[in-house]
Amino acid sequence: MGEHFRVNGGARLTGEVEVVGAKNSVLKLMAAALLAEGTTTLTNCPEILDVPLMADVLRSLGCEVEVDGACVRITSPAMPLAEADYRSVSRLRASVCVLGPLVARCRRAVVPLPGGDAIGSRPLDMHANGLRKLGASTEISHGRVVAHAADLHGAQIWLDFPSVGATENILMAAVLAEGTTIIDNAAREPEIVDLCRMLQQMGAKIEGSGSSTLTVHGVSTLQPTDHRVIGDRIVGATWAFAAVMTRGEVTVRGVDPHHLDLVLDKLRSAGAHTSTWVDGFSVAMHGRPGAVDFVTLPYPGFATDLQPMAIALSAVADGTSMITENVFEARFRFVDEMVRIGADARTDGHHAVVRGVDRLSSAPVWASDIRAGAGLVLAGLCADGVTEVWDVEHIDRGYPRFVENLRSLGADIARVDAEPSR
Ligand code: UD1
């Protein structure tokens, strides 16, 4: 059955934790290395499974990739191969972000439809429409996205929704297109700002980074660069929720607290005390957290990736919370696992109503995706007895040293290789 985590609830988390680079940034930055011949070096990379998986995708495209702890070196050839290996790509959702760079460099891309989390349908229509506007024909055939472009030219592109992945793919194609591209209703996530910063260091001409209108003046070539990956705000926020739920006191270093302005405000509404500085913050909670409502939205709204933490917090809060999911429709599926562990939670379409209970009751539970897994562990920290969380390879895909970090904060958690007890 593989590994699981055994969480013995009841500990109050205290201490300091260091957060490294963001998963949702590093994978795109690795893809961006395809845009320039030569060696790009990324530092502060998280040591998570998705990084070597992405390295395999890039190797299948002709790159040399060296993963050395937190440092990833990618040497991109004069002309990358246009066809990504089916097995590597289908194991990793984020690998679809090689589409834009390949179209830009090779004028051709064949990218298998990606795999990834079970959080709802993840179509690629906005990626394809944007690339089409830039002059690439795209079609889906035999489980692969196939794109061709004689020339890439600037265009005005309006996204139906500020999709993170579509913004990134279109951006990475537009930097090498001829003329000016305007992406309207672009995503504004800090990870996109990080990508813009790296592309600018490579010689790209981008205006409006961090706003919903990105203007890209295409250039003919880019140069490789060295870049430090931004800290993972989702991981940092996970530790903040853990502190509040366990009535603890935690200092988080390595994250820009402005990326968590709304999150920290929500935690203050729940009764927490916070303080922030340039690259970190601390959260302290005395007594039981109060109930707060959460609505997920694209950045700067409350991140959908933190919705499971919001459910977990609401499950032990004093009062009733309403959580509204606006980004991934199937993301509430994991709530059944929360109920297994004693949460009084009901979902109806986009909404979940959670009535907080004083104490959750331990049970074996299954993680369906990275963030659901983290939310279940947080709930286990507040449950009576020992909670087993299974399918933890999902958590390992997004959280470097997850168990070690929690243990350093005083949690009673261990990674175990054994059969489930039911
Ligand atoms: C990225 C993040 C993920 C996060 C999500 C939203 C990575 C590797 N993953 O995923 O952790 O939860 O942003 O913040 O960075 N959509 C379409 N058509 C498209 C593209 C998207 O309908 O062509 C829809 C999706 O189904 C979803 C919504 O748009 O409902 C948002 O998706 P998107 O922002 O693209 O998420 P990802 O980039 O896949």
mmCIF file of N, CA and C in Angstrom, residues 233-278:
data_model
loop_
_atom_site.group_PDB
_atom_site.id
_atom_site.type_symbol
_atom_site.label_atom_id
_atom_site.label_comp_id
_atom_site.label_asym_id
_atom_site.label_seq_id
_atom_site.Cartn_x
_atom_site.Cartn_y
_atom_site.Cartn_z
ATOM 1 N N ARG A 233 4.325 30.838 -1.208
ATOM 2 C CA ARG A 233 3.322 31.458 -0.325
ATOM 3 C C ARG A 233 2.298 30.414 0.146
ATOM 4 N N ILE A 234 2.045 29.387 -0.665
ATOM 5 C CA ILE A 234 1.042 28.393 -0.255
ATOM 6 C C ILE A 234 1.593 27.543 0.895
ATOM 7 N N VAL A 235 2.866 27.175 0.794
ATOM 8 C CA VAL A 235 3.483 26.423 1.898
ATOM 9 C C VAL A 235 3.529 27.297 3.152
ATOM 10 N N GLY A 236 3.953 28.567 2.992
ATOM 11 C CA GLY A 236 4.008 29.478 4.144
ATOM 12 C C GLY A 236 2.647 29.610 4.803
ATOM 13 N N ALA A 237 1.614 29.753 3.987
ATOM 14 C CA ALA A 237 0.259 29.893 4.540
ATOM 15 C C ALA A 237 -0.198 28.601 5.223
ATOM 16 N N THR A 238 0.243 27.463 4.703
ATOM 17 C CA THR A 238 -0.133 26.185 5.331
ATOM 18 C C THR A 238 0.370 26.157 6.774
ATOM 19 N N TRP A 239 1.628 26.617 6.985
ATOM 20 C CA TRP A 239 2.158 26.634 8.366
ATOM 21 C C TRP A 239 1.384 27.643 9.223
ATOM 22 N N ALA A 240 0.941 28.747 8.599
ATOM 23 C CA ALA A 240 0.172 29.738 9.365
ATOM 24 C C ALA A 240 -1.165 29.138 9.822
ATOM 25 N N PHE A 241 -1.848 28.429 8.930
ATOM 26 C CA PHE A 241 -3.104 27.777 9.322
ATOM 27 C C PHE A 241 -2.851 26.738 10.425
ATOM 28 N N ALA A 242 -1.745 25.997 10.285
ATOM 29 C CA ALA A 242 -1.439 24.976 11.294
ATOM 30 C C ALA A 242 -1.253 25.629 12.660
ATOM 31 N N ALA A 243 -0.580 26.795 12.677
ATOM 32 C CA ALA A 243 -0.355 27.498 13.945
ATOM 33 C C ALA A 243 -1.682 27.902 14.569
ATOM 34 N N VAL A 244 -2.579 28.462 13.746
ATOM 35 C CA VAL A 244 -3.855 28.942 14.283
ATOM 36 C C VAL A 244 -4.710 27.773 14.762
ATOM 37 N N MET A 245 -4.749 26.710 13.979
ATOM 38 C CA MET A 245 -5.597 25.564 14.353
ATOM 39 C C MET A 245 -5.136 24.896 15.644
ATOM 40 N N THR A 246 -3.802 24.856 15.858
ATOM 41 C CA THR A 246 -3.292 24.176 17.061
ATOM 42 C C THR A 246 -3.083 25.160 18.215
ATOM 43 N N ARG A 247 -3.554 26.387 18.037
ATOM 44 C CA ARG A 247 -3.446 27.441 19.057
ATOM 45 C C ARG A 247 -1.971 27.667 19.421
ATOM 46 N N GLY A 248 -1.145 27.691 18.388
ATOM 47 C CA GLY A 248 0.299 27.779 18.578
ATOM 48 C C GLY A 248 0.862 29.129 18.186
ATOM 49 N N GLU A 249 2.158 29.137 17.956
ATOM 50 C CA GLU A 249 2.874 30.376 17.664
ATOM 51 C C GLU A 249 4.017 30.024 16.721
ATOM 52 N N VAL A 250 3.906 30.436 15.461
ATOM 53 C CA VAL A 250 4.879 29.989 14.463
ATOM 54 C C VAL A 250 5.423 31.184 13.695
ATOM 55 N N THR A 251 6.743 31.153 13.456
ATOM 56 C CA THR A 251 7.417 32.157 12.629
ATOM 57 C C THR A 251 7.785 31.502 11.306
ATOM 58 N N VAL A 252 7.430 32.159 10.207
ATOM 59 C CA VAL A 252 7.697 31.608 8.876
ATOM 60 C C VAL A 252 8.682 32.539 8.175
ATOM 61 N N ARG A 253 9.794 31.989 7.706
ATOM 62 C CA ARG A 253 10.792 32.797 6.988
ATOM 63 C C ARG A 253 10.874 32.351 5.532
ATOM 64 N N GLY A 254 11.240 33.293 4.643
ATOM 65 C CA GLY A 254 11.455 32.931 3.240
ATOM 66 C C GLY A 254 10.268 33.207 2.329
ATOM 67 N N VAL A 255 9.234 33.908 2.841
ATOM 68 C CA VAL A 255 8.062 34.238 2.020
ATOM 69 C C VAL A 255 7.807 35.740 2.126
ATOM 70 N N ASP A 256 7.411 36.358 1.021
ATOM 71 C CA ASP A 256 7.019 37.762 1.049
ATOM 72 C C ASP A 256 5.613 37.846 1.668
ATOM 73 N N PRO A 257 5.476 38.470 2.859
ATOM 74 C CA PRO A 257 4.158 38.454 3.520
ATOM 75 C C PRO A 257 3.086 39.196 2.728
ATOM 76 N N HIS A 258 3.502 40.103 1.804
ATOM 77 C CA HIS A 258 2.482 40.788 0.993
ATOM 78 C C HIS A 258 1.731 39.801 0.100
ATOM 79 N N HIS A 259 2.369 38.681 -0.236
ATOM 80 C CA HIS A 259 1.680 37.670 -1.036
ATOM 81 C C HIS A 259 0.574 36.996 -0.231
ATOM 82 N N LEU A 260 0.580 37.240 1.083
ATOM 83 C CA LEU A 260 -0.410 36.604 1.964
ATOM 84 C C LEU A 260 -1.237 37.646 2.711
ATOM 85 N N ASP A 261 -1.320 38.865 2.173
ATOM 86 C CA ASP A 261 -2.056 39.932 2.865
ATOM 87 C C ASP A 261 -3.461 39.477 3.249
ATOM 88 N N LEU A 262 -4.197 38.936 2.271
ATOM 89 C CA LEU A 262 -5.587 38.563 2.525
ATOM 90 C C LEU A 262 -5.663 37.377 3.499
ATOM 91 N N VAL A 263 -4.745 36.435 3.318
ATOM 92 C CA VAL A 263 -4.734 35.243 4.182
ATOM 93 C C VAL A 263 -4.495 35.659 5.636
ATOM 94 N N LEU A 264 -3.498 36.513 5.853
ATOM 95 C CA LEU A 264 -3.183 36.927 7.227
ATOM 96 C C LEU A 264 -4.342 37.739 7.809
ATOM 97 N N ASP A 265 -5.018 38.505 6.961
ATOM 98 C CA ASP A 265 -6.183 39.258 7.425
ATOM 99 C C ASP A 265 -7.293 38.305 7.890
ATOM 100 N N LYS A 266 -7.501 37.224 7.119
ATOM 101 C CA LYS A 266 -8.510 36.218 7.509
ATOM 102 C C LYS A 266 -8.140 35.586 8.852
ATOM 103 N N LEU A 267 -6.847 35.288 9.012
ATOM 104 C CA LEU A 267 -6.428 34.638 10.254
ATOM 105 C C LEU A 267 -6.578 35.598 11.439
ATOM 106 N N ARG A 268 -6.370 36.891 11.188
ATOM 107 C CA ARG A 268 -6.612 37.883 12.260
ATOM 108 C C ARG A 268 -8.105 37.911 12.598
ATOM 109 N N SER A 269 -8.954 37.808 11.564
ATOM 110 C CA SER A 269 -10.408 37.781 11.835
ATOM 111 C C SER A 269 -10.776 36.570 12.673
ATOM 112 N N ALA A 270 -10.003 35.486 12.533
ATOM 113 C CA ALA A 270 -10.262 34.283 13.335
ATOM 114 C C ALA A 270 -9.708 34.430 14.752
ATOM 115 N N GLY A 271 -8.986 35.543 15.006
ATOM 116 C CA GLY A 271 -8.496 35.797 16.366
ATOM 117 C C GLY A 271 -6.987 35.743 16.510
ATOM 118 N N ALA A 272 -6.274 35.497 15.408
ATOM 119 C CA ALA A 272 -4.810 35.363 15.508
ATOM 120 C C ALA A 272 -4.143 36.731 15.585
ATOM 121 N N HIS A 273 -2.943 36.737 16.174
ATOM 122 C CA HIS A 273 -2.089 37.925 16.140
ATOM 123 C C HIS A 273 -1.006 37.664 15.109
ATOM 124 N N THR A 274 -0.729 38.656 14.262
ATOM 125 C CA THR A 274 0.304 38.450 13.248
ATOM 126 C C THR A 274 1.281 39.606 13.279
ATOM 127 N N SER A 275 2.514 39.341 12.888
ATOM 128 C CA SER A 275 3.422 40.445 12.569
ATOM 129 C C SER A 275 4.209 40.043 11.330
ATOM 130 N N THR A 276 4.602 41.044 10.553
ATOM 131 C CA THR A 276 5.252 40.760 9.281
ATOM 132 C C THR A 276 6.537 41.571 9.158
ATOM 133 N N TRP A 277 7.470 41.085 8.360
ATOM 134 C CA TRP A 277 8.651 41.843 7.969
ATOM 135 C C TRP A 277 8.953 41.494 6.529
ATOM 136 N N VAL A 278 10.107 41.937 6.024
ATOM 137 C CA VAL A 278 10.297 41.913 4.579
ATOM 138 C C VAL A 278 10.173 40.515 3.972
#
